[in-house]
Short mmCIF file of C-alpha atoms in Angstrom, two decimals:
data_model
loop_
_atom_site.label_atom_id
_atom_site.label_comp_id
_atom_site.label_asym_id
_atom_site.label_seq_id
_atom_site.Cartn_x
_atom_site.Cartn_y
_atom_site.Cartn_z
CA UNK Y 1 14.89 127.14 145.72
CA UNK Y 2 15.57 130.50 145.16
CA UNK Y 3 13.33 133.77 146.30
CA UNK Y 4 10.59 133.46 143.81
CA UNK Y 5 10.24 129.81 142.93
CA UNK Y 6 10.28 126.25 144.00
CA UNK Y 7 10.99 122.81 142.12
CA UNK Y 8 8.53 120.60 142.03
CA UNK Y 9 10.92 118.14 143.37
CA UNK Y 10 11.29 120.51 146.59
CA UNK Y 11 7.23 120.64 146.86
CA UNK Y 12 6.85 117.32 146.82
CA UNK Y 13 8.91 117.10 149.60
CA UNK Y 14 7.62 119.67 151.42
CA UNK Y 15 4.19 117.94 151.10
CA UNK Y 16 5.33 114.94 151.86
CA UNK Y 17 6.55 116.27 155.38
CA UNK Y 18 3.16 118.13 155.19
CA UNK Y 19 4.82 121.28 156.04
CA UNK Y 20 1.97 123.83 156.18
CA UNK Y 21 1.92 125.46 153.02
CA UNK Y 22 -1.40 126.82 150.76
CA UNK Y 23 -1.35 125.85 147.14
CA UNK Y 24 -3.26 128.03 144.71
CA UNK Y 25 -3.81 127.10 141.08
CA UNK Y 26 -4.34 130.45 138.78
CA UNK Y 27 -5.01 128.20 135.68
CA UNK Y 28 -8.53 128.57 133.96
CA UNK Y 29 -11.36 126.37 134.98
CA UNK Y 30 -11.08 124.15 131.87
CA UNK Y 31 -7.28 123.45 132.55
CA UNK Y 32 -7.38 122.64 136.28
CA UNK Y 33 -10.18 119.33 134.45
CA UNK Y 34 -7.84 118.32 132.99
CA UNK Y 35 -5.42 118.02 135.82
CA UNK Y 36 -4.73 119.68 139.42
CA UNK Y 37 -2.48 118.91 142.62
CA UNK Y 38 -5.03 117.38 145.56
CA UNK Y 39 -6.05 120.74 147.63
CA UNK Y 40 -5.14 123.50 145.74
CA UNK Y 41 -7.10 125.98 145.87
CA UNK Y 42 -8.50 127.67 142.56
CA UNK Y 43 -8.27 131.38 141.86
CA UNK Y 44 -8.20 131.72 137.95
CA UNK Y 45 -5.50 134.56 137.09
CA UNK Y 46 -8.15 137.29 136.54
CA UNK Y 47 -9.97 136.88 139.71
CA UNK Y 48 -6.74 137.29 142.05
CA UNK Y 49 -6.97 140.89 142.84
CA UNK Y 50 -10.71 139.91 143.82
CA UNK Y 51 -9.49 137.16 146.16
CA UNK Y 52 -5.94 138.33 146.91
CA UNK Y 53 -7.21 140.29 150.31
CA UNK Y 54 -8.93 137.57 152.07
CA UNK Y 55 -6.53 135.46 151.69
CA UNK Y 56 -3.63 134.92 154.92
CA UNK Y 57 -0.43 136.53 153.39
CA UNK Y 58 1.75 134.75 156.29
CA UNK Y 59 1.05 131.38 155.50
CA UNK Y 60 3.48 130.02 152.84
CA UNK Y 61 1.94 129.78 149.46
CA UNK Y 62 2.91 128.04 146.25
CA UNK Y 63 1.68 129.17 143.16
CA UNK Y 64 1.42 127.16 140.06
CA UNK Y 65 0.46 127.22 136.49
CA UNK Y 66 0.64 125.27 133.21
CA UNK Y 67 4.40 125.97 132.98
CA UNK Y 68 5.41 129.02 135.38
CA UNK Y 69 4.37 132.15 133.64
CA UNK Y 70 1.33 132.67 135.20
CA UNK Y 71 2.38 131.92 138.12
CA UNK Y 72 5.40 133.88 138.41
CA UNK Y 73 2.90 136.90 137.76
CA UNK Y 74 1.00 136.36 140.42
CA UNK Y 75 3.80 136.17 143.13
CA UNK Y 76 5.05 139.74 142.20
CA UNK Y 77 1.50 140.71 141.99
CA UNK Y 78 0.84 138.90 145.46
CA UNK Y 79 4.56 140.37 147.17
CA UNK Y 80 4.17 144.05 146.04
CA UNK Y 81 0.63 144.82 145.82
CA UNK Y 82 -0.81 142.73 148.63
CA UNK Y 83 2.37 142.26 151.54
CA UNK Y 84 2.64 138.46 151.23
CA UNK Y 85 5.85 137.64 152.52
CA UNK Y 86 6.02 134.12 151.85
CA UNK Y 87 4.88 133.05 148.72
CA UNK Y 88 6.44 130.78 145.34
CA UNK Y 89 5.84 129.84 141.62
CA UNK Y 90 6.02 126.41 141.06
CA UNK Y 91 9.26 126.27 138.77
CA UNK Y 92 8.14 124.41 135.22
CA UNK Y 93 4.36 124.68 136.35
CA UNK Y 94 1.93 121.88 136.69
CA UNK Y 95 3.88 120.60 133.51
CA UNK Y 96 6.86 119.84 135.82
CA UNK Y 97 4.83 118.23 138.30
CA UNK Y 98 3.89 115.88 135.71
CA UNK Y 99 7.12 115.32 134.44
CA UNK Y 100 9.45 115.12 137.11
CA UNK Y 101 6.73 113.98 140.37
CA UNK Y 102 3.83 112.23 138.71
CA UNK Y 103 4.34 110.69 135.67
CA UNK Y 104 1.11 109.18 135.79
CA UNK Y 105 -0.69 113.18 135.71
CA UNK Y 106 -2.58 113.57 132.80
CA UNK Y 107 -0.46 116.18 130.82
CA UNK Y 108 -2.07 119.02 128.16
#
């Protein structure tokens, strides 16, 4: 992992030791139908400056997208804007998830 993103093979692990981490999905509504990871919670890209402040920027955070861009975005925005100190882009996005974690994820 380096200082902006995680694999998806390192999230799954982390969830699997159910290290306390906050997942938020920025896709649009129509995207997180077709697929999502269980709990994430769902802040569309546009709405994060909205919902950025109430959320706890000490509480690790992984970020995740159809394939990273997004995402990616959103940490910088979330780091330099907002003070979060510990927060991730899911490497490869959603997409990766479904390719490397759960092959069984309905892909788009």
């Amino acid at each position: 992992m380096n200082l902006t993103t995680i694999s998806a093979a390192e999230l799954k692990e982390k969830l699997r030791n159910n290290d306390p981490l906050r997942l938020i999905d920025v896709r649009e509504p129509y995207e997180c139908r077709i697929c999502h990871l269980p709990d994430a919670v769902r802040i569309p890209l546009q709405r994060i400056p909205d919902q950025a402040p109430a959320l706890d920027r000490y509480l690790p955070t992984v970020v995740y997208c159809h394939h990273g861009v997004r995402s990616e975005l959103v940490v910088k925005y979330l780091v330099k804007t907002c003070g979060f100190r510990n927060v991730v882009s899911l490497s490869g996005g959603i997409h990766a998830w479904a390719t490397e974690v759960d092959t069984k994820m309905r892909q788009y």
